[in-house]
mmCIF file of C-alpha atoms in Angstrom:
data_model
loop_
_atom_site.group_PDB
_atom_site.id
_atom_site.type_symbol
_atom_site.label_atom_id
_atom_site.label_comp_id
_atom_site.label_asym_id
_atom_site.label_seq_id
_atom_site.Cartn_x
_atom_site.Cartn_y
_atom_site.Cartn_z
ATOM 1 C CA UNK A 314 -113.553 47.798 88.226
ATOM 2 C CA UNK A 315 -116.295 48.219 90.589
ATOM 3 C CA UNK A 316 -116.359 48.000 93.994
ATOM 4 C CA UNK A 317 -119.954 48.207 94.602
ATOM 5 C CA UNK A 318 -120.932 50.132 98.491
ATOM 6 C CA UNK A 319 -117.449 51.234 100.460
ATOM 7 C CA UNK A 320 -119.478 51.094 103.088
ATOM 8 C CA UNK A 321 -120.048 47.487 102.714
ATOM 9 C CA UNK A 322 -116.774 47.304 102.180
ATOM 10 C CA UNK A 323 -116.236 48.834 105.560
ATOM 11 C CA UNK A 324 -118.527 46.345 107.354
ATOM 12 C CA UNK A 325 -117.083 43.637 105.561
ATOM 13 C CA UNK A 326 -113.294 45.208 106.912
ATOM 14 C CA UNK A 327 -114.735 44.846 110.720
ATOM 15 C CA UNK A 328 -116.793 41.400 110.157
ATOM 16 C CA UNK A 329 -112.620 39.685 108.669
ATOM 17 C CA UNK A 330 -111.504 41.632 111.290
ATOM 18 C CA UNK A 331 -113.344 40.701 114.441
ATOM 19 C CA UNK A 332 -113.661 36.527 112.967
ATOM 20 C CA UNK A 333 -112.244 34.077 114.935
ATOM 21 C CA UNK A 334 -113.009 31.191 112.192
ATOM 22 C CA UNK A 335 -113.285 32.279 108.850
ATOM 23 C CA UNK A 336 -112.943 30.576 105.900
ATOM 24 C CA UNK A 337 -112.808 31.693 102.051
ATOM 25 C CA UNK A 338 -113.784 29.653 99.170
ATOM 26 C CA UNK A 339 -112.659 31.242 96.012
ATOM 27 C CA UNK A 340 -114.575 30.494 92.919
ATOM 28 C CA UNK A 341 -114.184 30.583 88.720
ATOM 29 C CA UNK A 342 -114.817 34.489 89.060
ATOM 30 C CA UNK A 343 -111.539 35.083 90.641
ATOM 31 C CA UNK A 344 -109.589 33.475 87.799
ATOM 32 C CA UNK A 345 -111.831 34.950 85.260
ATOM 33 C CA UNK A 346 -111.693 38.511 86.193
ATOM 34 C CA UNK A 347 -107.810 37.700 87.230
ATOM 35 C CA UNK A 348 -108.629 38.301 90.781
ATOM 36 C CA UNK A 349 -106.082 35.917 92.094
ATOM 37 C CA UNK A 350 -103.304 38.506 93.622
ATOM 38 C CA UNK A 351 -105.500 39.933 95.250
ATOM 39 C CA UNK A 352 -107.069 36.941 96.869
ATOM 40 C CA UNK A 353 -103.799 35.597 97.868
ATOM 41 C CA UNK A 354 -102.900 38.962 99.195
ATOM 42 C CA UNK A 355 -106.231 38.878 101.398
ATOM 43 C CA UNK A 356 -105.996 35.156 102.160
ATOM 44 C CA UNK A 357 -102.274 35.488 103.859
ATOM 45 C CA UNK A 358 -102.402 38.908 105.433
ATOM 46 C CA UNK A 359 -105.207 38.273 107.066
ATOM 47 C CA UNK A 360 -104.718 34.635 107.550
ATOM 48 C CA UNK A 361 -107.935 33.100 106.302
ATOM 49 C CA UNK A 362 -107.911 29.488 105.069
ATOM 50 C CA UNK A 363 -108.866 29.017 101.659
ATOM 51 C CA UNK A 364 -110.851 26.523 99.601
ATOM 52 C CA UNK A 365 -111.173 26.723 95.723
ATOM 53 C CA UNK A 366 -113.640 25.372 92.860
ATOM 54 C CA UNK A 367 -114.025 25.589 89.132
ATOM 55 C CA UNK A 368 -110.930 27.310 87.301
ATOM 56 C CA UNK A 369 -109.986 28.855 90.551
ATOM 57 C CA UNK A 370 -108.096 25.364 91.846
ATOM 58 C CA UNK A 371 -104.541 26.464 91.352
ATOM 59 C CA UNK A 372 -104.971 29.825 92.728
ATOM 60 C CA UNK A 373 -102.743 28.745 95.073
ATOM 61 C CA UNK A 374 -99.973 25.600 94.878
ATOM 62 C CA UNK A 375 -100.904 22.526 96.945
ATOM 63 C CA UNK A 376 -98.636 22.836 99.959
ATOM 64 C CA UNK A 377 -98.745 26.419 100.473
ATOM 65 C CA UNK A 378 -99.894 26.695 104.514
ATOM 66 C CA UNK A 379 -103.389 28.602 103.223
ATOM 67 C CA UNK A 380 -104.464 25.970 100.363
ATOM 68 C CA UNK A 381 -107.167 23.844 102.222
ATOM 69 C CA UNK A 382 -108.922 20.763 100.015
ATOM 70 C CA UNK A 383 -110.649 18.232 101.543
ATOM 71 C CA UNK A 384 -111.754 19.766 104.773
ATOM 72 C CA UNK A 385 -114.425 22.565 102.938
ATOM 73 C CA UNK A 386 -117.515 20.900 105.003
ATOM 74 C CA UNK A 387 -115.423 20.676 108.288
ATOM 75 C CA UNK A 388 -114.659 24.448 107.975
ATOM 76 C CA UNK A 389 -117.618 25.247 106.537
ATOM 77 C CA UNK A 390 -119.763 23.725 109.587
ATOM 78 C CA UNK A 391 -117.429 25.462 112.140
ATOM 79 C CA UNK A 392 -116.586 29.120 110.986
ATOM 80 C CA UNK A 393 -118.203 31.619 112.533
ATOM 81 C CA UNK A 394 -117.506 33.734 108.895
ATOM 82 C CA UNK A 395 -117.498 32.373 105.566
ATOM 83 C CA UNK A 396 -116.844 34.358 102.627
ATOM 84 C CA UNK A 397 -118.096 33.075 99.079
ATOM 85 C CA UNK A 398 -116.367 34.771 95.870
ATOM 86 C CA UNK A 399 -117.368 34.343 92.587
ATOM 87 C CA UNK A 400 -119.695 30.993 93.017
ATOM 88 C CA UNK A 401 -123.126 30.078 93.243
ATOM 89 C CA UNK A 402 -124.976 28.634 95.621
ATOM 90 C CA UNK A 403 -125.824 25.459 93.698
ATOM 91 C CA UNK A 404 -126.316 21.813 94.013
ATOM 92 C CA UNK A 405 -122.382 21.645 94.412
ATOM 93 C CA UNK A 406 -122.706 23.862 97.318
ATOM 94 C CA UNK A 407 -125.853 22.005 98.612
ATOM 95 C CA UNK A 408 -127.914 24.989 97.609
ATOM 96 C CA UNK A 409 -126.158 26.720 100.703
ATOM 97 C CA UNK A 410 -127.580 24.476 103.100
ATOM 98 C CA UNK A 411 -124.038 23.291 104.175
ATOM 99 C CA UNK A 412 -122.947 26.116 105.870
ATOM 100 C CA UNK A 413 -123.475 26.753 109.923
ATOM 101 C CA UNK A 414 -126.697 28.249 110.500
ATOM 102 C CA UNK A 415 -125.206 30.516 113.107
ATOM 103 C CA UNK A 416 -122.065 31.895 110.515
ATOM 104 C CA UNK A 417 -121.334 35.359 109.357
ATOM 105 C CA UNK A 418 -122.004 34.190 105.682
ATOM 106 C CA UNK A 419 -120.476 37.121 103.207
ATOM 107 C CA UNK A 420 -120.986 37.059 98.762
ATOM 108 C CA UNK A 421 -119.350 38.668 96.655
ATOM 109 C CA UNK A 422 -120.194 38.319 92.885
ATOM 110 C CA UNK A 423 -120.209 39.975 89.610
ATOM 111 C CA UNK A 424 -123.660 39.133 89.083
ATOM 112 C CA UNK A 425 -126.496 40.840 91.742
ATOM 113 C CA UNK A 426 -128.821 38.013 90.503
ATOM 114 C CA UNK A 427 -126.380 35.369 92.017
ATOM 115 C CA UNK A 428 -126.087 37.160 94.942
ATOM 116 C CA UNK A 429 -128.449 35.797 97.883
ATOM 117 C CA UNK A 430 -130.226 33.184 95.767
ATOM 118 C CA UNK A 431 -131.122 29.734 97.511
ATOM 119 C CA UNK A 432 -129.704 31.455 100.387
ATOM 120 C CA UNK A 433 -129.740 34.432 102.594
ATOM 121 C CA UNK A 434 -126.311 36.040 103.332
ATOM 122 C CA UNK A 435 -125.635 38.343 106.059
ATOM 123 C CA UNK A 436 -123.964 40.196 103.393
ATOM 124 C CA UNK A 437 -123.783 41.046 99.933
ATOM 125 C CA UNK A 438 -121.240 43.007 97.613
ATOM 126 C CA UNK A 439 -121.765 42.956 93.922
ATOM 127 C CA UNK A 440 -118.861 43.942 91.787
ATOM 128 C CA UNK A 441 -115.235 42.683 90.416
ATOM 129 C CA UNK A 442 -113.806 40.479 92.836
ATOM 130 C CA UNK A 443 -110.326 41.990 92.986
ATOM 131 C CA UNK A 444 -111.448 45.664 93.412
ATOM 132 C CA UNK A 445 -113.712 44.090 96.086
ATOM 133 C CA UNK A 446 -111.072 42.123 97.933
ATOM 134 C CA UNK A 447 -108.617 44.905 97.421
ATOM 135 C CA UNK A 448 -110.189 47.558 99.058
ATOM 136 C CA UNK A 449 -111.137 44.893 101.903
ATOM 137 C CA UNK A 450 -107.604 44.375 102.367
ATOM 138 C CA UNK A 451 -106.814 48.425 102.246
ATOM 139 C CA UNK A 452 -109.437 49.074 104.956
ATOM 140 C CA UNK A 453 -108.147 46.423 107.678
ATOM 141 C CA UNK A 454 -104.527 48.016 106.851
ATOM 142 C CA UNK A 455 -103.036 50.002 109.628
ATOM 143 C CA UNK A 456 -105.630 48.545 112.460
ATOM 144 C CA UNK A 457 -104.073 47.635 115.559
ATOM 145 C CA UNK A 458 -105.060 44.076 114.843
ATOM 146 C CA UNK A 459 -106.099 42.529 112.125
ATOM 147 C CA UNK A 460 -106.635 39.249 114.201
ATOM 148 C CA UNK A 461 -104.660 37.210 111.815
ATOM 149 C CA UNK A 462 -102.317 36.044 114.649
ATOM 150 C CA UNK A 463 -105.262 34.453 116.863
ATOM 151 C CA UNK A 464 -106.328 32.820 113.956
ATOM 152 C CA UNK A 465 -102.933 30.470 113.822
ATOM 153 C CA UNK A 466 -104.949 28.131 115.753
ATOM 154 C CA UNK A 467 -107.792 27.516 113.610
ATOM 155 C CA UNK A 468 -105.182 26.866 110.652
ATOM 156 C CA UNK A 469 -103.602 24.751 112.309
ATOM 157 C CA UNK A 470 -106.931 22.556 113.312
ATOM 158 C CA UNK A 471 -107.762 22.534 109.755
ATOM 159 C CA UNK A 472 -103.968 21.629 108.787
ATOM 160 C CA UNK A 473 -104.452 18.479 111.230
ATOM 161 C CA UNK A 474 -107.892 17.462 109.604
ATOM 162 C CA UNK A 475 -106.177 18.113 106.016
ATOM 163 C CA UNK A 476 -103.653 15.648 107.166
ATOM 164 C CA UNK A 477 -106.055 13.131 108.484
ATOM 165 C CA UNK A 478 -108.185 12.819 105.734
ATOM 166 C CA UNK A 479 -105.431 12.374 103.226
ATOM 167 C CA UNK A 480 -104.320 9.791 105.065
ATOM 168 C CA UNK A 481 -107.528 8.047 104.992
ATOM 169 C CA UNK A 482 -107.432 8.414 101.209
ATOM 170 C CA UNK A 483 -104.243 6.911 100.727
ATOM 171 C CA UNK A 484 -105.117 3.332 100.402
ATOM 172 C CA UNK A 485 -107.666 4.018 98.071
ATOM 173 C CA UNK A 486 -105.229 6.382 95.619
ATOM 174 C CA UNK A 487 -102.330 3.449 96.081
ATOM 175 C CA UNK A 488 -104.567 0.388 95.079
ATOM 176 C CA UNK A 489 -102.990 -1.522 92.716
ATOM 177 C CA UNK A 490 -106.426 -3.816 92.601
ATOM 178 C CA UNK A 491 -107.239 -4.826 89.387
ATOM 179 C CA UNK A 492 -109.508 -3.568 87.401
ATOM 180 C CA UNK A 493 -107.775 -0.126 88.396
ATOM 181 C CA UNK A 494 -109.297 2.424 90.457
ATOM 182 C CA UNK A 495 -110.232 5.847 89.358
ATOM 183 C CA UNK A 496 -108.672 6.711 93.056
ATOM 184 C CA UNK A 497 -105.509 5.567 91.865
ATOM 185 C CA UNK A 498 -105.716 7.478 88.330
ATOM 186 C CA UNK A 499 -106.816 10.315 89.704
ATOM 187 C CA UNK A 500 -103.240 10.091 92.077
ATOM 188 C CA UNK A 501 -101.202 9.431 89.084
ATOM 189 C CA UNK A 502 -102.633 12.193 87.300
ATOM 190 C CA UNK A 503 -101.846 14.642 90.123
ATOM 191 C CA UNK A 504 -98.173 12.953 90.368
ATOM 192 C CA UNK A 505 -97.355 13.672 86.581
ATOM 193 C CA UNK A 506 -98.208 17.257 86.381
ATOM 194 C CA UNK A 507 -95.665 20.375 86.371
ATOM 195 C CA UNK A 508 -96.270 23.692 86.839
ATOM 196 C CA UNK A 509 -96.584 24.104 82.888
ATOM 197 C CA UNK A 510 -99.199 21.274 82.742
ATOM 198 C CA UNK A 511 -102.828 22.655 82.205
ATOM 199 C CA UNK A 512 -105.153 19.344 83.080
ATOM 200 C CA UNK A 513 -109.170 19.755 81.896
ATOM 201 C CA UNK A 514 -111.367 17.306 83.473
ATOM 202 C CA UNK A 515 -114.335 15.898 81.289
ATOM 203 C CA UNK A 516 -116.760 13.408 82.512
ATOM 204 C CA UNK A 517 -118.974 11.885 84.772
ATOM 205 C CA UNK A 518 -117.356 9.746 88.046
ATOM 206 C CA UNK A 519 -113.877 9.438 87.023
ATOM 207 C CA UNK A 520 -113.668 12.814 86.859
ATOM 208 C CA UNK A 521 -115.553 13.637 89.649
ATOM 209 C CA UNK A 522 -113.257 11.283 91.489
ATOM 210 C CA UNK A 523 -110.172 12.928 90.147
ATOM 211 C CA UNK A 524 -111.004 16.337 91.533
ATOM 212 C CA UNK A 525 -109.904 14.684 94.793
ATOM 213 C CA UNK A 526 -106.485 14.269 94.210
ATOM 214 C CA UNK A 527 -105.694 16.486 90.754
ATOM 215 C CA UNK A 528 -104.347 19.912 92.514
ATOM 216 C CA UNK A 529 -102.856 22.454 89.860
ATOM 217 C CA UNK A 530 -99.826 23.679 90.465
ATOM 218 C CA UNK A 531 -100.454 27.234 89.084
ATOM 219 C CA UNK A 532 -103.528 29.635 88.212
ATOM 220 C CA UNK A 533 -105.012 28.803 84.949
ATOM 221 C CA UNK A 534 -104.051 24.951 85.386
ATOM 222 C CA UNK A 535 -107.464 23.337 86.332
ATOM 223 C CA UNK A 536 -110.500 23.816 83.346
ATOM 224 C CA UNK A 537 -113.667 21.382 83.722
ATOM 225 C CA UNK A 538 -117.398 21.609 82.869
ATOM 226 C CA UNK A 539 -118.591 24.416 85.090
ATOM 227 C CA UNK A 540 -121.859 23.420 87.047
ATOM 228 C CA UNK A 541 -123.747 21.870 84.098
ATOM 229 C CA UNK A 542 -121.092 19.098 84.178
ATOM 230 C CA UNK A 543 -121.655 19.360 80.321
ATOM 231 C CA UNK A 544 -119.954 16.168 78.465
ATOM 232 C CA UNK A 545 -117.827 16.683 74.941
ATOM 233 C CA UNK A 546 -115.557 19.513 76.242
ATOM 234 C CA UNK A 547 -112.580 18.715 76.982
ATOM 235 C CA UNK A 548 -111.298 18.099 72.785
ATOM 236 C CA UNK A 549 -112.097 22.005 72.611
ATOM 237 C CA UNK A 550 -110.801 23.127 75.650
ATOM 238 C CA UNK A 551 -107.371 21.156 74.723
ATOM 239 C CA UNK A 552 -107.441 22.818 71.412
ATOM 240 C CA UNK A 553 -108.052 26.300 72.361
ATOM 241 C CA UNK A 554 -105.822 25.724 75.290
ATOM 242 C CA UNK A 555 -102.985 24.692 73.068
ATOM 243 C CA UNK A 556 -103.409 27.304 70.772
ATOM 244 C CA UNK A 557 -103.503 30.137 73.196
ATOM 245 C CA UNK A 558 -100.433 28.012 75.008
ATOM 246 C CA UNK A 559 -98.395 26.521 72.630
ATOM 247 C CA UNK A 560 -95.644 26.199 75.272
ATOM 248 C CA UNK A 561 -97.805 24.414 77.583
ATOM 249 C CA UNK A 562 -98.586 21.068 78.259
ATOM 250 C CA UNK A 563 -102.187 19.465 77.800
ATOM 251 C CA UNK A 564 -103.901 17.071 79.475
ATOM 252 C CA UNK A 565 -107.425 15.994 79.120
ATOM 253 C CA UNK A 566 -108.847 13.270 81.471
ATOM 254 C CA UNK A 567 -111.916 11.925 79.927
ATOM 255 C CA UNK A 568 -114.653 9.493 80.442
ATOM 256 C CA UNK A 569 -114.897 7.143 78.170
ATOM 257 C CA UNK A 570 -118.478 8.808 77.582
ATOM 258 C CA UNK A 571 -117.420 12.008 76.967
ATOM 259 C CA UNK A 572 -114.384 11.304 74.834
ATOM 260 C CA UNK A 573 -116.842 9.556 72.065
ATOM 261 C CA UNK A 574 -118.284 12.916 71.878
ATOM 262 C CA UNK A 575 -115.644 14.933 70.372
ATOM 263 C CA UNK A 576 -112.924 12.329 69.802
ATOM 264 C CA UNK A 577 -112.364 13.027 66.081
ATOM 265 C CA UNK A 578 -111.440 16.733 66.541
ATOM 266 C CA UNK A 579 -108.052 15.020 67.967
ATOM 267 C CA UNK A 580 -107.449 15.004 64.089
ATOM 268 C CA UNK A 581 -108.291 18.721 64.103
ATOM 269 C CA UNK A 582 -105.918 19.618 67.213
ATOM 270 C CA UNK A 583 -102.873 17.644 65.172
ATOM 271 C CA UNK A 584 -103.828 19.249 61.998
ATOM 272 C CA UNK A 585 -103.493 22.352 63.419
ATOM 273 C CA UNK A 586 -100.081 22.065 65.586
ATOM 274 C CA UNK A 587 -101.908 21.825 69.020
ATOM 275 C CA UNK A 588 -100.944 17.871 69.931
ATOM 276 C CA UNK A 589 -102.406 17.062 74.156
ATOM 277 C CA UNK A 590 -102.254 14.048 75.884
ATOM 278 C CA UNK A 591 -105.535 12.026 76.662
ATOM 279 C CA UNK A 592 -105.944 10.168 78.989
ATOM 280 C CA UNK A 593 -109.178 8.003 79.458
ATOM 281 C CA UNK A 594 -110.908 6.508 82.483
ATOM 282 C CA UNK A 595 -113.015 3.844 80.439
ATOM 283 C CA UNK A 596 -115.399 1.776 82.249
ATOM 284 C CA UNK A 597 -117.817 0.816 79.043
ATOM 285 C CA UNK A 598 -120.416 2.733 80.696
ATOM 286 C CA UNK A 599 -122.109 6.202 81.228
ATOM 287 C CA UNK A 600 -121.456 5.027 84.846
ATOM 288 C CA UNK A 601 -122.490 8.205 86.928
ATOM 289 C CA UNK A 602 -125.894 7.187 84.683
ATOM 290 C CA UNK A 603 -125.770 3.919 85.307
ATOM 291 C CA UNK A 604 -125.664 4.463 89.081
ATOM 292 C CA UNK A 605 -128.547 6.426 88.713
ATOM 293 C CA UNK A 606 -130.987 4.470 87.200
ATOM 294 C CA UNK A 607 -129.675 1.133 89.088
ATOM 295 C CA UNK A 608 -130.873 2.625 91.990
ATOM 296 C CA UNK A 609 -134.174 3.569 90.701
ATOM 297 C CA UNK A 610 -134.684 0.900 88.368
ATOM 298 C CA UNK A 611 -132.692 -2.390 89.655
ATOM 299 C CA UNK A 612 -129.761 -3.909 87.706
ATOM 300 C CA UNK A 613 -131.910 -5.486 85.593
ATOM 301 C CA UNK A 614 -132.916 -2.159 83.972
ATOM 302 C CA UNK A 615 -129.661 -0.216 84.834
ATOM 303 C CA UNK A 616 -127.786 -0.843 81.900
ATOM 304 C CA UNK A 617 -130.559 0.488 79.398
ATOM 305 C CA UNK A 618 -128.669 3.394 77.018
ATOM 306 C CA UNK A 619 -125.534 3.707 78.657
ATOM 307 C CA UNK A 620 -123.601 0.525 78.209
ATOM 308 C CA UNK A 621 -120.500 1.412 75.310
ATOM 309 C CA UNK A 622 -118.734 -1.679 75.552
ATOM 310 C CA UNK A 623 -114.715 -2.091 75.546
ATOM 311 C CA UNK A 624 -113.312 0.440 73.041
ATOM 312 C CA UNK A 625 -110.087 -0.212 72.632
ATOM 313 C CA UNK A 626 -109.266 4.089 72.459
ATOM 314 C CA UNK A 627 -105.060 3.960 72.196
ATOM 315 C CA UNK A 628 -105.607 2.984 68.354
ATOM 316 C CA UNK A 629 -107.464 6.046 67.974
ATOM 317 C CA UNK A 630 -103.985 7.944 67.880
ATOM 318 C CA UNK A 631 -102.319 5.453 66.491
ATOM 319 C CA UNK A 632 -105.053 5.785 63.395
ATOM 320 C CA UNK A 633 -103.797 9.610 63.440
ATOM 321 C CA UNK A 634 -100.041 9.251 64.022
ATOM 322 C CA UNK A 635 -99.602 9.668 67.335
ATOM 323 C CA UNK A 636 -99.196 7.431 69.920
ATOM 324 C CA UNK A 637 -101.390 4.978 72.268
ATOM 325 C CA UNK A 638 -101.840 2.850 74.726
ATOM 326 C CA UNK A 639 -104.066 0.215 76.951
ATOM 327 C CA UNK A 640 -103.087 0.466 80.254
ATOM 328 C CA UNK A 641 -104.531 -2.526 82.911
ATOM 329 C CA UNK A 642 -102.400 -2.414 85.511
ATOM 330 C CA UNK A 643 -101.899 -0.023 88.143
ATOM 331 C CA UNK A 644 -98.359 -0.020 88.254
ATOM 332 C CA UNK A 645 -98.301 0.800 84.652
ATOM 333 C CA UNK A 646 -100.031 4.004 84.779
ATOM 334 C CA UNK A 647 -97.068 6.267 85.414
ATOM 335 C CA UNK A 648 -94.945 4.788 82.551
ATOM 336 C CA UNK A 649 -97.516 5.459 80.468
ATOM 337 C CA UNK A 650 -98.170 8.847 81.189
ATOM 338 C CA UNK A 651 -94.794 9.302 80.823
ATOM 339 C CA UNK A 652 -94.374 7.933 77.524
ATOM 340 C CA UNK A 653 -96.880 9.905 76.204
ATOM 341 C CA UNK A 654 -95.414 13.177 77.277
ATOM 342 C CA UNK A 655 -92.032 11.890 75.614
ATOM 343 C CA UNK A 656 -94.409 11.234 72.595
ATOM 344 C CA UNK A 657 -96.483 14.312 72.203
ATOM 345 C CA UNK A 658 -92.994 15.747 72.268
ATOM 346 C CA UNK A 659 -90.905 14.095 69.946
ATOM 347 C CA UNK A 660 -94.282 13.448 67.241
ATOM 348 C CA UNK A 661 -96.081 16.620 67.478
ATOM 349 C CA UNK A 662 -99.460 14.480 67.407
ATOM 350 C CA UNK A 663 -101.790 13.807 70.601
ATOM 351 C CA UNK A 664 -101.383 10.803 72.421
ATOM 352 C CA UNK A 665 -104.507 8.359 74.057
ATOM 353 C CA UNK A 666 -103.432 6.508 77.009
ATOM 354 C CA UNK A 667 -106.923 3.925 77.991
ATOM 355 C CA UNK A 668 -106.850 3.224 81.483
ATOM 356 C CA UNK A 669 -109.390 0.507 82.000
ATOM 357 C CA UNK A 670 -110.722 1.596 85.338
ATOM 358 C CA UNK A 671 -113.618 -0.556 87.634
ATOM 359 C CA UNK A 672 -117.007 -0.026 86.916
ATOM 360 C CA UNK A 673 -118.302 -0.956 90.111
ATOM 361 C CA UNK A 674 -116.931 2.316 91.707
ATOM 362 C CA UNK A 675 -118.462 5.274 92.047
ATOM 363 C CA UNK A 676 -117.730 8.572 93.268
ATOM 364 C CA UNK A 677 -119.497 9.619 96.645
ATOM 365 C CA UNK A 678 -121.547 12.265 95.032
ATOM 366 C CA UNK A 679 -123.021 10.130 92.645
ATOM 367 C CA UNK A 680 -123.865 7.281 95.129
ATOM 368 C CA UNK A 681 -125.660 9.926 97.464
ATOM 369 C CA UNK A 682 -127.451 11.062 94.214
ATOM 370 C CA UNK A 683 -126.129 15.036 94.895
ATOM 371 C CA UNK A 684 -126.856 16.463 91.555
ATOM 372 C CA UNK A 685 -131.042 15.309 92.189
ATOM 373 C CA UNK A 686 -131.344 16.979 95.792
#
């Protein structure tokens, strides 16, 4: 496993060392190359506050004092480091245009190409992200100070914001408006799962939306799209997932989109002993499309191609064997979630629960148009 320069792994020793505001955000590399002791290692000796994306989420258990969610851009804007692992710089990262101009900005990738491009970095170490964060770790061992103390503080800033922000959530992921909102699935979703749950996100919005409130409880938990956001995964990644995990639950959150895609290979996953729950998000639309073209086209043309009117998806496993249901109220989510677990269980075949969620909300991403800037 390669480490790339030691002496950048030196400088990169004295830059942790000498920070006063760092932050970390730990990307799909570090679960891939099974990275993630020795980014937790790093992250508490040295007390750095740590963000996560892709199949990294999990990394770390919500609740642990160094798991950070929603404050990324606070931090982000106010470090005076910021270390990148195992992510691009893409149009979920703003291209790297969201990070302070004055910060120490540090990458660290398998890949030279990624390294540096849309952005300059102060610093860049190619190599396997463990070895790299390792050997970061070795060389600040046995300083006087590793400067982890001062840095209580800043945690505790950040630990305030957390706090604050949740709160301002809250009314959103309790709504018991009707139709439902994804906020509130998106809660529910993150309220059901155990340690042993693996959830896969795929869609547009809802999906989107659920990523701020789904937090796995273990490494390996959290598998979505990647940065293409590609639609008609999430029936393979529940098979395979299954299959590798038999012991293991699965849970697939789909759009209602996406889970016309590859709905049919439901009959594959119970032919084959691999039974998940799905749960759907169905607003009739391609609504992260939708948005799109309403606001370049007007409503009168923003309903052109991605309309798929009210698909009644629970009979879909009741057509295989398993079983379903249409869920329109709020309150009802949870028992229905439940119910499927208890299902999946007891029948050995998948179970579809259709939440019927409102079409008129969008996540924030999609109404600033992110994914086009």
């Amino acid at each position: 496993r390669s480490v790339g320069d030691l002496a950048d792994i030196e400088r990169l020793a004295d830059i942790l060392v000498a920070a006063k505001r760092p932050a970390i955000l730990l990307g799909t590399q570090v679960w891939s190359g099974r990275a993630h002791e020795e980014a937790v290692n790093l992250v508490r000796q040295l007390n750095v506050p740590a963000y996560f994306n892709g199949a990294a989420r999990g990394i770390l258990p919500p609740g642990d004092t160094h798991h950070f969610h929603r404050t990324r851009r606070d931090a982000f804007n106010q470090a005076d480091v910021i270390i990148i692992v195992g992510t691009p710089f893409d149009f979920r990262m703003g291209y790297g245009k969201r990070l302070r101009s004055e910060a120490t900005v540090v990458q660290i990738d398998m890949d030279y190409r990624t390294v540096g491009k849309n952005r300059d970095v102060s610093l860049g170490l190619v190599g396997h992200p463990g070895a790299i964060l390792h050997a970061v770790l070795e060389a600040t061992t046995g300083r006087k100070d590793n400067g982890a103390g001062a840095r209580e503080v800043w945690l505790d800033e950040l630990r305030t914001l957390e706090a604050q922000k949740t709160e301002k959530l809250m009314p959103q992921f309790l709504s018991d408006k009707s139709p439902i909102s994804p906020y509130r699935v998106a809660w529910e979703l993150n309220e059901f799962l155990t340690e042993d749950t693996v959830y896969i996100g795929d869609g547009g919005d809802v999906v989107t939306i659920s990523a701020q409130a789904v937090q796995p409880r273990a490494p390996g938990n959290w598998m979505d799209p990647g940065a293409l956001g590609s639609l008609g995964i999430g029936t393979g990644f529940a098979l395979a997932t299954k299959l590798v995990h038999p012991n293991k639950e699965v849970l697939c959150y789909y759009g209602d989109g996406s889970f016309g895609m590859t709905a049919f290979d439901m009959e594959t996953a119970n032919r084959f002993d691999a039974p998940y729950i799905a749960v759907i998000g169905n607003n009739s639309a391609m609504n992260q499309i939708r948005f799109g073209q309403i606001t370049k086209y007007g409503e009168q043309r923003g309903g052109v191609g991605n309309l798929l009117g009210d698909v009644p998806f629970s009979k879909f496993a009741e057509m295989l064997g398993g079983y379903g249901e249409e869920v329109t109220e709020a309150r009802e989510i949870a028992p229905a979630l439940q119910r499927a677990r208890e299902a999946v269980r007891s029948s050995g075949k998948s179970a579809v629960i259709n939440v019927w969620v409102d079409p008129r909300e969008y996540a924030p991403g999609t109404k600033a148009q992110t994914m086009y800037k």
